[in-house]
Coordinates of C-alpha atoms in Angstrom, one line a residue:
Chain A
M181 CA 19.1 7.0 -7.0
T182 CA 22.3 6.0 -4.0
T183 CA 22.3 2.9 -1.7
L184 CA 24.1 3.6 2.0
F185 CA 24.1 0.3 4.3
Y186 CA 26.6 -1.4 6.5
A187 CA 27.2 -4.7 6.7
E188 CA 29.4 -5.6 8.7
P189 CA 32.7 -5.4 8.2
E190 CA 31.7 -3.2 5.0
L191 CA 30.2 -0.6 3.9
V192 CA 28.7 -0.1 1.0
I193 CA 27.7 2.4 -1.2
A194 CA 25.8 2.3 -4.7
L195 CA 24.9 5.3 -6.9
N196 CA 24.2 4.5 -10.7
T197 CA 25.8 1.9 -12.0
K198 CA 28.8 1.4 -9.5
V199 CA 28.6 -0.4 -5.9
I200 CA 32.0 -0.1 -4.0
F201 CA 32.3 -2.1 -0.3
V202 CA 34.8 -0.6 1.6
N203 CA 36.5 -0.6 4.8
P204 CA 34.8 2.6 7.1
N205 CA 38.5 2.3 9.5
D206 CA 40.8 2.9 6.5
L207 CA 41.6 3.2 2.9
Q208 CA 40.8 0.0 1.5
I209 CA 37.6 -1.0 -0.6
F210 CA 36.8 -4.7 -0.3
K211 CA 35.6 -4.9 -3.6
E212 CA 33.6 -3.3 -6.3
I213 CA 31.0 -4.0 -8.6
E214 CA 30.2 -2.2 -12.0
I215 CA 27.0 -3.3 -13.5
P216 CA 26.8 -5.1 -16.7
K217 CA 26.2 -2.2 -19.5
D218 CA 23.8 -4.6 -21.4
L219 CA 21.6 -6.2 -19.0
T220 CA 20.5 -8.6 -22.5
K221 CA 23.7 -9.7 -22.1
V222 CA 24.1 -11.3 -19.4
G223 CA 21.2 -13.2 -20.1
L224 CA 17.9 -10.9 -19.1
K225 CA 14.6 -12.1 -20.7
A226 CA 11.4 -10.5 -21.3
P227 CA 9.6 -10.5 -17.9
K228 CA 6.6 -13.3 -19.1
G229 CA 6.4 -14.9 -15.8
I230 CA 5.5 -11.5 -13.9
A231 CA 3.2 -10.5 -16.1
D232 CA 1.5 -13.7 -15.2
A233 CA 1.0 -13.0 -12.2
D234 CA -2.6 -11.5 -12.2
G235 CA -3.6 -14.6 -12.9
E236 CA -5.5 -14.4 -16.9
G237 CA -4.8 -16.5 -19.3
G238 CA -5.8 -16.9 -22.3
S239 CA -4.9 -14.6 -26.0
E240 CA -4.7 -11.9 -24.3
Q241 CA -2.1 -12.6 -22.6
S242 CA 0.2 -14.1 -25.4
K243 CA -0.3 -10.8 -27.2
E244 CA 0.9 -8.8 -24.3
T245 CA 4.1 -10.8 -24.0
K246 CA 4.9 -10.6 -27.9
K247 CA 5.0 -7.2 -27.0
T248 CA 7.1 -6.7 -23.9
K249 CA 9.3 -9.7 -25.7
E250 CA 12.0 -7.1 -26.7
V251 CA 13.8 -5.6 -24.2
K252 CA 15.2 -1.5 -24.7
P253 CA 18.2 -1.3 -24.8
E254 CA 18.3 1.5 -22.1
L255 CA 20.9 1.4 -20.1
P256 CA 21.0 -0.3 -16.9
S257 CA 21.3 1.9 -13.6
I258 CA 21.0 0.7 -9.7
L259 CA 17.9 1.2 -7.6
H260 CA 18.4 -0.7 -4.8
V261 CA 21.1 -3.2 -3.2
E262 CA 20.3 -5.5 -0.5
V263 CA 23.2 -7.9 0.9
S264 CA 22.3 -11.4 2.3
P265 CA 22.5 -12.0 6.1
D266 CA 25.1 -15.1 5.9
H267 CA 26.5 -12.7 3.6
C268 CA 27.3 -14.5 0.9
L269 CA 24.8 -13.0 -1.3
C270 CA 24.5 -9.3 -3.2
A271 CA 20.6 -8.0 -4.2
I272 CA 20.8 -5.6 -7.0
T273 CA 17.6 -3.9 -8.8
T274 CA 17.7 -2.2 -11.5
A275 CA 15.6 1.1 -13.9
G276 CA 16.3 1.7 -17.6
Q277 CA 16.0 -2.3 -18.2
K278 CA 14.9 -3.5 -15.3
A279 CA 15.9 -7.1 -13.8
V280 CA 17.5 -8.0 -9.6
L281 CA 20.9 -9.0 -10.0
L282 CA 22.3 -11.4 -7.3
Y283 CA 25.7 -12.0 -7.0
Q284 CA 27.8 -14.7 -5.5
C285 CA 30.0 -12.5 -2.4
R286 CA 31.6 -15.4 -1.4
P287 CA 33.3 -17.8 -1.5
E288 CA 34.2 -15.8 -4.8
H289 CA 35.0 -12.2 -5.5
A290 CA 31.8 -10.5 -6.7
K291 CA 30.3 -13.0 -9.5
L292 CA 27.3 -12.1 -11.3
V293 CA 24.8 -15.6 -10.9
S294 CA 20.9 -14.5 -11.8
V295 CA 19.9 -12.2 -14.2
R296 CA 15.8 -12.4 -13.6
P297 CA 13.2 -9.5 -14.6
L298 CA 11.4 -6.6 -12.5
A299 CA 8.6 -5.5 -13.4
R300 CA 8.3 -2.3 -12.4
A301 CA 11.0 -1.0 -10.5
S302 CA 12.2 -1.3 -7.6
S303 CA 11.4 0.4 -4.0
A304 CA 12.3 -1.9 -0.9
L305 CA 14.4 -5.4 -0.4
T306 CA 14.9 -7.3 2.2
F307 CA 16.3 -10.8 2.4
S308 CA 15.2 -13.1 4.6
K309 CA 17.1 -14.1 7.7
D310 CA 18.3 -17.7 6.3
S311 CA 19.9 -15.6 3.2
K312 CA 17.4 -18.2 1.2
V313 CA 14.4 -15.9 -0.4
L314 CA 14.6 -12.2 -1.8
L315 CA 11.2 -10.1 -1.3
V316 CA 11.2 -7.2 -3.3
T317 CA 9.0 -4.4 -3.7
D318 CA 7.5 -2.0 -6.1
K319 CA 6.4 1.0 -7.1
S320 CA 2.6 -0.3 -8.2
G321 CA 2.6 -1.9 -4.5
D322 CA 3.2 -5.9 -5.3
C323 CA 5.5 -7.6 -3.6
Y324 CA 7.6 -10.5 -5.3
K325 CA 9.2 -13.8 -3.9
Y326 CA 12.6 -14.3 -5.7
D327 CA 14.2 -17.8 -4.4
C328 CA 18.1 -17.1 -4.3
V329 CA 19.0 -20.7 -3.6
N330 CA 17.3 -21.7 -6.8
F331 CA 18.1 -19.1 -9.2
E332 CA 15.9 -19.9 -12.7
E333 CA 12.3 -20.2 -10.6
E334 CA 10.6 -17.1 -11.5
P335 CA 9.6 -14.4 -9.1
K336 CA 6.1 -15.1 -7.4
L337 CA 3.9 -12.2 -6.4
L338 CA 3.4 -12.4 -2.9
L339 CA 0.3 -9.2 -1.7
G340 CA -0.3 -6.2 -2.8
H341 CA -1.2 -2.6 -1.6
L342 CA -2.3 0.1 -3.8
S343 CA 0.0 2.4 -4.3
I344 CA 4.5 2.5 -3.5
V345 CA 5.8 0.0 -1.0
Y346 CA 8.3 2.0 0.6
D347 CA 9.9 -0.1 3.3
V348 CA 9.4 -4.2 3.8
L349 CA 10.5 -7.1 6.7
W350 CA 10.3 -9.8 7.3
T351 CA 10.2 -10.8 11.0
P352 CA 13.6 -13.9 12.0
D353 CA 11.3 -16.1 12.0
S354 CA 9.6 -15.9 8.4
K355 CA 6.4 -15.3 9.8
Y356 CA 5.1 -12.1 9.0
I357 CA 6.1 -9.8 5.9
I358 CA 5.4 -6.0 7.1
T359 CA 5.1 -3.3 4.3
C360 CA 4.3 0.1 4.6
D361 CA 2.5 2.3 1.8
R362 CA 2.0 5.9 0.8
D363 CA -1.9 5.0 2.1
D364 CA -0.4 5.9 5.6
K365 CA -0.6 2.1 6.2
I366 CA 1.6 -0.4 7.7
R367 CA 0.5 -4.1 6.5
I368 CA 1.2 -7.4 8.4
T369 CA 1.0 -10.3 6.3
N370 CA 1.2 -14.4 7.2
Y371 CA 3.8 -15.8 5.8
P372 CA 3.8 -18.4 4.1
E373 CA -0.5 -17.9 3.8
T374 CA 0.5 -13.9 2.3
Y375 CA -3.1 -14.6 1.4
D376 CA -3.8 -13.7 5.0
I377 CA -3.7 -10.2 6.2
H378 CA -2.4 -10.6 10.3
G379 CA -3.7 -7.1 10.3
Y380 CA -2.5 -3.2 9.8
C381 CA -1.1 -0.8 12.2
L382 CA -2.7 2.3 11.8
G383 CA -2.7 5.7 13.1
H384 CA -0.4 7.6 10.6
K385 CA -1.8 10.2 8.6
E386 CA 0.6 10.3 5.5
F387 CA 2.1 7.8 3.7
V388 CA 4.3 5.3 5.6
S389 CA 8.0 5.8 4.7
G390 CA 10.1 3.2 6.9
V391 CA 9.7 0.4 9.5
A392 CA 12.6 -1.2 11.8
F393 CA 12.9 -4.0 14.3
L394 CA 13.0 -2.9 17.7
S395 CA 11.7 -6.3 19.6
E396 CA 10.3 -9.7 18.5
D397 CA 6.3 -8.0 18.6
T398 CA 7.8 -4.4 17.8
I399 CA 8.5 -2.0 15.2
V400 CA 9.5 1.6 14.7
S401 CA 7.6 3.6 11.6
I402 CA 8.3 7.2 10.4
S403 CA 5.5 9.0 8.3
G404 CA 5.1 11.6 6.8
D405 CA 2.4 13.3 9.1
K406 CA 6.1 14.0 10.8
T407 CA 5.5 11.4 13.4
L408 CA 7.6 8.5 14.7
R409 CA 5.4 5.6 16.3
I410 CA 6.3 2.3 18.3
W411 CA 4.1 -0.5 17.2
N412 CA 3.1 -3.7 18.6
F413 CA 2.3 -5.1 15.5
I414 CA 0.8 -8.2 16.8
S415 CA -1.3 -6.8 18.4
G416 CA -1.7 -3.5 16.4
K417 CA -1.8 -1.4 19.1
E418 CA 0.5 1.8 19.0
K419 CA 3.3 2.2 22.3
S420 CA 4.8 5.6 21.8
K421 CA 4.7 8.4 19.8
I422 CA 6.9 11.5 18.7
D423 CA 6.6 14.1 17.0
L424 CA 9.3 15.2 15.0
P425 CA 9.7 18.6 13.3
A426 CA 9.4 17.8 9.8
P427 CA 7.5 15.2 7.1
A428 CA 10.2 12.2 7.7
L429 CA 11.7 10.2 4.3
R430 CA 14.1 7.8 6.2
L431 CA 14.9 5.9 9.6
C432 CA 18.3 3.5 10.7
L433 CA 18.6 1.9 14.0
R434 CA 21.5 0.5 15.6
P435 CA 21.5 -1.0 19.4
K436 CA 23.2 0.7 22.0
S437 CA 22.6 -1.8 25.0
E438 CA 20.2 -3.9 26.0
N439 CA 17.0 -1.6 26.2
K440 CA 18.3 0.4 24.0
F441 CA 18.5 1.5 20.9
E442 CA 19.2 4.8 18.9
A443 CA 17.4 6.2 16.0
A444 CA 18.1 8.5 13.1
V445 CA 15.2 10.1 10.9
L446 CA 16.1 11.1 8.0
L447 CA 13.7 14.0 7.8
Y448 CA 12.3 16.6 4.3
Q449 CA 13.3 19.7 5.7
P450 CA 17.1 22.2 4.6
D451 CA 19.7 21.9 7.0
E452 CA 19.0 20.3 9.8
S453 CA 18.0 17.4 8.3
V454 CA 18.5 14.3 10.7
G455 CA 16.8 14.2 14.0
I456 CA 18.7 11.4 16.1
Y457 CA 16.2 9.6 18.9
E458 CA 16.4 7.4 22.0
I459 CA 14.4 4.9 22.3
T460 CA 14.6 2.9 25.4
N461 CA 12.0 -0.7 26.6
S462 CA 11.5 0.9 30.1
G463 CA 10.0 -3.3 30.5
E464 CA 6.7 -4.2 30.0
G465 CA 5.7 -3.0 26.6
Q466 CA 6.3 0.6 27.7
W467 CA 8.6 2.7 25.3
L468 CA 9.9 5.8 25.6
I469 CA 11.4 7.7 23.1
E470 CA 13.6 10.8 23.0
E471 CA 15.0 13.2 21.5
L472 CA 19.1 13.1 21.8
T473 CA 20.0 15.8 18.9
K474 CA 19.8 16.8 14.8
L475 CA 22.3 16.8 12.6
N476 CA 23.0 20.3 10.7
Y477 CA 24.2 19.8 6.7
P478 CA 24.1 23.0 5.2
D479 CA 23.9 22.9 0.9
V480 CA 23.4 18.6 1.0
I481 CA 20.6 16.9 -0.3
I482 CA 21.0 14.3 1.8
S483 CA 19.4 11.1 0.5
N484 CA 20.9 8.3 3.0
I485 CA 21.8 8.0 5.9
C486 CA 23.2 4.7 7.8
F487 CA 24.9 4.0 11.6
V488 CA 28.9 2.7 11.5
N489 CA 28.8 2.5 15.2
E490 CA 28.7 5.7 17.2
R491 CA 29.1 7.5 13.6
L492 CA 26.1 8.5 11.9
Y493 CA 27.2 8.3 7.7
A494 CA 25.0 10.5 4.8
T495 CA 25.0 10.8 1.5
G496 CA 23.6 13.8 -0.9
I497 CA 23.8 15.7 -3.7
V498 CA 25.7 18.9 -3.4
D499 CA 25.5 20.4 -7.9
E500 CA 24.2 17.1 -8.8
C501 CA 27.3 15.1 -7.9
F502 CA 27.8 12.5 -4.9
S503 CA 28.8 14.3 -1.8
L504 CA 29.6 12.2 1.8
K505 CA 28.7 13.6 5.3
I506 CA 30.3 12.0 8.6
S507 CA 29.6 12.8 11.7
N508 CA 30.4 11.9 15.5
I509 CA 27.1 11.1 17.6
A510 CA 28.3 10.0 21.3
D511 CA 30.6 12.7 22.6
S512 CA 34.1 10.9 21.8
Q513 CA 35.3 13.0 19.8
Q514 CA 37.4 10.8 16.8
I515 CA 38.9 12.4 14.1
I516 CA 37.1 11.8 10.7
S517 CA 39.6 11.2 8.4
T518 CA 39.4 13.6 5.6
D519 CA 41.3 11.0 3.2
W520 CA 38.9 8.6 3.5
I521 CA 36.0 11.1 2.4
D522 CA 37.7 11.8 -0.2
M523 CA 39.0 8.8 -1.5
I524 CA 35.0 7.5 -1.4
E525 CA 33.9 10.7 -3.2
E526 CA 36.8 10.2 -6.1
R527 CA 35.1 7.2 -6.7
F528 CA 32.1 9.3 -7.4
R529 CA 33.0 11.8 -9.2
S530 CA 32.1 11.4 -13.4
E531 CA 28.6 10.5 -12.3
V532 CA 25.3 12.6 -12.3
W533 CA 23.0 12.7 -9.4
K534 CA 20.1 14.6 -9.6
P535 CA 17.9 14.2 -6.4
E536 CA 14.1 13.0 -6.6
D537 CA 11.4 15.0 -6.4
V538 CA 10.1 14.1 -2.9
S539 CA 7.4 16.3 -2.6
A540 CA 5.5 13.8 -5.1
W541 CA 5.2 11.4 -2.1
F542 CA 2.6 13.6 0.0
K543 CA -1.0 12.7 -1.5
K544 CA -2.3 15.8 -3.6
R545 CA -5.7 16.8 -2.0
Y546 CA -7.2 17.8 -4.7
D547 CA -10.8 19.2 -4.4
N548 CA -13.7 18.1 -6.5
V549 CA -16.5 18.0 -3.7
S550 CA -17.2 21.8 -2.4
D551 CA -18.3 23.3 -6.3
Y552 CA -20.7 20.7 -6.7
L553 CA -22.0 21.6 -3.3
E554 CA -21.6 25.2 -4.1
R555 CA -23.9 24.2 -6.8
K556 CA -26.4 21.9 -5.5
K557 CA -26.9 24.9 -2.7
R558 CA -27.9 27.4 -5.8
R559 CA -29.9 25.2 -7.3
I560 CA -32.0 24.7 -4.2
E561 CA -32.5 28.1 -3.1
E562 CA -33.4 28.9 -6.7
K563 CA -35.8 26.6 -5.9
Q564 CA -37.3 28.2 -3.1
K565 CA -37.3 31.3 -4.4
Chain B
M174 CA -22.7 19.1 3.8
V175 CA -25.8 21.1 1.8
Q176 CA -29.3 19.6 2.4
E177 CA -32.2 19.2 0.5
T178 CA -34.9 22.0 3.0
G179 CA -38.1 23.1 2.3
S180 CA -39.1 19.0 0.5
I181 CA -39.7 15.5 1.4
S182 CA -40.4 14.3 -1.6
L183 CA -37.3 11.8 -2.8
P184 CA -34.5 13.4 -4.7
Q185 CA -34.1 13.8 -8.2
K186 CA -31.3 11.5 -10.0
R187 CA -31.5 14.3 -13.1
Y188 CA -29.2 16.2 -10.5
Y189 CA -26.9 14.0 -9.7
R190 CA -25.8 12.2 -13.0
Q191 CA -22.0 11.7 -13.1
R192 CA -19.8 9.1 -15.8
A193 CA -19.4 5.3 -14.5
H194 CA -16.3 5.3 -14.0
S195 CA -14.0 7.0 -11.1
N196 CA -9.7 6.0 -11.5
P197 CA -9.4 4.0 -7.7
I198 CA -5.4 4.9 -7.8
A199 CA -5.5 8.5 -8.2
D200 CA -5.6 10.8 -5.0
H201 CA -8.9 12.0 -4.3
C202 CA -10.1 14.8 -2.1
F203 CA -10.8 12.2 1.2
D204 CA -11.5 12.5 4.9
Y205 CA -11.1 9.1 6.0
P206 CA -10.3 8.0 9.3
A207 CA -6.9 7.1 10.7
H208 CA -8.1 4.0 12.4
P209 CA -11.9 1.7 12.6
D210 CA -11.7 3.2 16.4
D211 CA -12.1 7.2 15.0
V212 CA -15.2 6.6 12.5
D213 CA -18.2 8.2 14.2
W214 CA -20.7 5.3 13.0
Q215 CA -23.3 7.5 15.3
E216 CA -23.7 10.2 12.9
M217 CA -24.3 8.2 10.3
Y218 CA -27.4 5.6 12.1
P219 CA -28.7 7.4 14.9
N220 CA -29.4 4.6 17.2
I221 CA -26.7 2.3 16.6
T222 CA -25.0 1.7 19.8
S223 CA -22.0 0.4 20.9
D224 CA -21.7 -2.6 21.5
Q225 CA -23.6 -2.9 17.0
C226 CA -21.4 -2.3 14.9
V227 CA -22.1 -2.3 10.7
E228 CA -22.4 -6.5 9.4
F229 CA -23.2 -5.5 5.4
A230 CA -21.3 -3.7 2.3
D231 CA -22.2 -2.6 -0.2
I232 CA -18.8 -1.9 -2.2
G233 CA -19.7 0.6 -5.2
C234 CA -24.0 0.9 -4.4
G235 CA -24.3 3.2 -7.1
Y236 CA -27.7 5.2 -6.1
G237 CA -28.7 2.9 -3.5
G238 CA -31.7 0.7 -4.9
F239 CA -30.0 -2.4 -3.7
L240 CA -28.8 -0.6 0.1
V241 CA -32.5 0.4 0.3
T242 CA -33.7 -3.0 0.3
L243 CA -31.5 -5.0 2.4
G244 CA -32.3 -2.7 4.8
E245 CA -35.9 -3.4 4.5
M246 CA -35.0 -7.0 5.1
F247 CA -32.7 -6.8 7.7
P248 CA -34.6 -4.5 9.6
D249 CA -32.6 -5.3 12.3
R250 CA -29.3 -5.0 11.0
F251 CA -26.3 -2.2 10.0
A252 CA -25.9 -2.0 6.3
I253 CA -23.4 1.0 4.6
G254 CA -23.4 1.5 0.9
L255 CA -19.2 3.2 -0.2
E256 CA -19.4 4.6 -3.1
I257 CA -16.3 6.9 -5.2
R258 CA -18.5 9.1 -7.2
V259 CA -18.9 12.4 -5.3
K260 CA -22.8 13.2 -6.9
V261 CA -24.0 9.3 -6.7
S262 CA -22.5 8.5 -3.0
D263 CA -24.3 12.7 -1.8
Y264 CA -27.5 11.3 -4.0
V265 CA -27.8 8.3 -1.4
M266 CA -26.9 10.5 1.3
D267 CA -30.0 12.9 0.3
R268 CA -32.0 9.4 0.0
I269 CA -31.9 7.9 2.7
K270 CA -32.7 11.2 4.7
A271 CA -36.0 12.3 2.9
L272 CA -36.8 8.3 3.9
R273 CA -36.1 8.6 7.4
T274 CA -38.6 11.6 7.4
L275 CA -40.8 10.4 5.2
H276 CA -41.3 7.1 7.1
P277 CA -40.4 7.9 10.5
G278 CA -38.1 5.7 12.4
K279 CA -37.8 3.3 9.5
Y280 CA -34.5 3.1 7.5
N281 CA -31.8 4.2 10.4
N282 CA -29.7 1.3 9.8
I283 CA -28.5 1.7 6.0
A284 CA -26.2 4.7 5.2
C285 CA -23.6 5.8 2.6
L286 CA -20.1 6.9 2.5
R287 CA -17.9 7.9 0.1
T288 CA -15.2 6.8 0.2
N289 CA -12.3 5.1 -1.9
A290 CA -13.4 1.1 -1.1
M291 CA -10.4 -0.3 -2.9
K292 CA -7.9 1.9 -0.4
Y293 CA -10.0 2.1 2.6
L294 CA -11.7 -0.5 4.1
P295 CA -9.1 -1.7 7.1
N296 CA -9.8 2.2 8.4
Y297 CA -13.4 1.3 8.9
F298 CA -13.8 -1.8 10.0
R299 CA -11.7 -4.1 12.0
K300 CA -11.1 -7.8 11.1
A301 CA -13.5 -10.3 10.5
Q302 CA -16.7 -7.1 11.3
L303 CA -18.4 -7.9 8.4
D304 CA -21.0 -10.6 7.5
K305 CA -21.7 -10.0 3.9
M306 CA -19.9 -7.9 1.1
F307 CA -22.1 -7.1 -1.7
F308 CA -20.6 -6.4 -5.5
L309 CA -23.0 -5.5 -7.2
Y310 CA -22.6 -4.9 -12.0
P311 CA -19.0 -3.2 -10.8
D312 CA -17.1 -1.7 -13.1
P313 CA -15.6 -3.8 -15.9
H314 CA -12.8 -1.5 -17.0
F315 CA -12.6 -3.7 -20.1
K316 CA -8.7 -2.8 -21.0
R317 CA -5.7 -5.2 -19.7
A318 CA -3.8 -2.0 -18.9
K319 CA -7.0 -1.7 -16.4
H320 CA -7.8 -4.6 -14.6
K321 CA -5.8 -3.7 -11.4
W322 CA -9.2 -0.3 -11.0
R323 CA -10.7 -3.6 -11.4
I324 CA -12.7 -4.3 -7.9
I325 CA -12.2 -7.9 -8.1
N326 CA -8.5 -8.2 -8.2
Q327 CA -5.9 -10.6 -6.5
A328 CA -4.4 -8.4 -4.1
L329 CA -7.9 -7.1 -2.5
L330 CA -9.3 -10.2 -2.2
S331 CA -6.8 -10.8 0.7
E332 CA -8.4 -7.4 1.9
Y333 CA -12.0 -8.1 1.8
A334 CA -11.5 -11.1 3.6
Y335 CA -9.6 -9.7 6.2
V336 CA -12.6 -7.5 6.6
L337 CA -14.7 -10.3 6.5
R338 CA -15.8 -12.7 9.7
K339 CA -15.0 -16.7 8.9
G340 CA -19.0 -18.2 7.3
G341 CA -19.4 -14.4 5.7
L342 CA -20.7 -14.5 2.3
V343 CA -19.5 -12.7 -0.9
Y344 CA -21.9 -11.4 -3.0
T345 CA -21.3 -10.6 -7.3
M346 CA -23.4 -9.4 -10.1
T347 CA -22.7 -8.9 -13.5
D348 CA -24.1 -8.7 -16.9
V349 CA -20.4 -8.8 -18.2
E350 CA -19.8 -12.3 -18.5
D351 CA -16.1 -12.4 -18.9
L352 CA -16.2 -9.7 -15.3
H353 CA -18.1 -13.0 -14.0
K354 CA -15.8 -15.6 -15.4
W355 CA -12.6 -13.3 -14.4
I356 CA -14.4 -12.8 -10.6
V357 CA -15.0 -16.6 -10.5
L358 CA -10.9 -17.8 -11.4
H359 CA -9.8 -15.3 -9.1
M360 CA -12.1 -15.5 -5.8
E361 CA -12.0 -19.7 -6.4
Q362 CA -7.8 -18.8 -6.9
H363 CA -8.0 -17.4 -3.2
P364 CA -7.7 -19.6 -0.5
L365 CA -9.8 -18.0 1.8
Y366 CA -12.8 -18.3 -0.4
E367 CA -15.4 -21.1 -1.7
R368 CA -18.0 -20.5 -4.2
L369 CA -21.5 -21.6 -3.0
P370 CA -22.7 -24.7 -4.6
S371 CA -25.7 -23.0 -6.8
D372 CA -28.8 -25.2 -5.5
E373 CA -27.2 -23.0 -2.2
E374 CA -27.0 -19.8 -3.8
K375 CA -31.2 -20.1 -5.0
A376 CA -32.1 -21.2 -2.0
D377 CA -30.3 -17.4 -1.0
P378 CA -33.3 -14.8 0.5
I379 CA -31.3 -12.6 -1.3
T380 CA -30.9 -13.4 -4.8
P381 CA -33.8 -12.8 -5.8
K382 CA -33.5 -8.8 -4.4
L383 CA -29.9 -9.4 -6.2
Y384 CA -31.8 -9.5 -9.9
Q385 CA -34.7 -7.1 -8.5
S386 CA -33.9 -4.4 -7.4
S387 CA -30.7 -3.0 -7.9
E388 CA -31.1 0.0 -11.0
E389 CA -28.1 -0.9 -13.0
G390 CA -29.7 -4.3 -13.0
A391 CA -33.3 -3.2 -14.0
K392 CA -31.7 -1.4 -16.8
V393 CA -30.4 -4.4 -18.3
V394 CA -33.4 -6.7 -17.6
R395 CA -35.2 -3.8 -19.8
N396 CA -32.0 -4.5 -22.6
K397 CA -32.6 -8.4 -22.2
G398 CA -29.1 -8.9 -20.9
D399 CA -28.5 -12.1 -19.0
H400 CA -27.7 -11.8 -15.1
F401 CA -24.5 -13.5 -13.7
L402 CA -24.6 -14.4 -10.2
A403 CA -21.4 -16.5 -7.8
I404 CA -22.0 -16.2 -4.4
F405 CA -18.9 -17.1 -2.1
R406 CA -18.5 -18.5 1.6
R407 CA -15.0 -16.5 3.7
I408 CA -13.1 -19.8 4.5

């Protein structure tokens, strides 16, 4: 898994065991994190707190805890990375030895301050606006809260979906947690009363892979159903929609001007694998969506995209090796430094990286009805003879 | 759909037997609406008008015994049975068809849907649409690893609270005491439910029917097993 995002002024790139924080405009690397090879040596304990979260007590529980007490000596590798809005913390989730790591980035130079267990492989992360809480969603659809003030506090289960949650947002006022899942749903959950569901944004017909804020009551979503949609998430009403050339896997958004956004959408198709869309708020809740361009990446499997001002950065895989691509979106034909790309690629040269099988995101429609109906038809015909 | 034509007798259960378990997490072949607005209720209830809606849901309705009783008890209200198993749900649909033919004008207020209630309730029902939900003799999923498959669990209780109106009731009945304890524990932990005191449980006109009319229940009576009833109010 790789991570790529821009937390101005740092571009953050992660792969396998390494995170680098780099200045996109010159050859300066701000800092680098190499996660420990054995997390049990830095305090990782078995996830007993998490196993407790389903509220079951009793003897069965203690048996279970004993079984999972020995953390396997598997090497940890990075799943997701997020930087807190105040830039003081960097959260890293790992696979292998499953954990949530917190690094203090200011004033220290990336110091590991918290190692907590993770129940299942993470699927998305987000911080609260005040940087005090981290939300971690996982493959089974659960969403956990990790306190980022009291680093020792055990993770708490906030809400659960019945399938993987692909993305999570938290409104700046902390009132709503927005999650989207493989079962075509966008769910709006009240916070802190997370047992109380505010509503759903329903309309997508395949997995919803990404969501992002457009305003205090509006979000944009992308889906495997080849659409990008805009919603008022308070009312659950769909406001606008555009068809995409292929199923959508990832979304990133940047504000262009007061009423305009630019959205980059990673598409599940070879070559022209990124679409750029302009989203305009034309007033009174009306939103216009327009395709601007498609970006062509021949021979690269793109896995992450992010905007750095008017450029789109994309990380991908060529022959199981890390590759970085930079594209100018606007007309300004700024020169892209190949030295800079070489320097970054050099950092990850030794890493082996296999692409994720995205076909598993789509629902398998196995038919267990037609056979039965056919047999039933024959039985009835038989009887009528 | 294939219909039992040329006969107006009730369908025979022997053609519709199916094992009791179904994996609720796995993908199935379901056609489900993207949004409650997309549901064609008239297809299921011939007389339903646009200002009427389904208010009772029997989750995991099995062969539909209780659903039929519910339809008789509340002729003016609409009840739906949800069942994930192909043959069993088909049996209930055929049974309702036969009942409507045998008793013209009756049983137009009940219907059965084959769906996964754990995943698709919000696709069918709007917020606060339902007045009563029934969980009768649910699959106990004894193994701890499969507790997430239980129809009553912490995360799903929030979804049920979403489709239930305030003051609406959740009826639960099982012959497995451990499951009963699990249900009560989770429902009482959830801030949006409170358990009815036992005198209110007893006074509810539905309560005696819960003991009588579920066919699963009938079997338990023959086995002299115990029933465990609990009713909860959506706060």
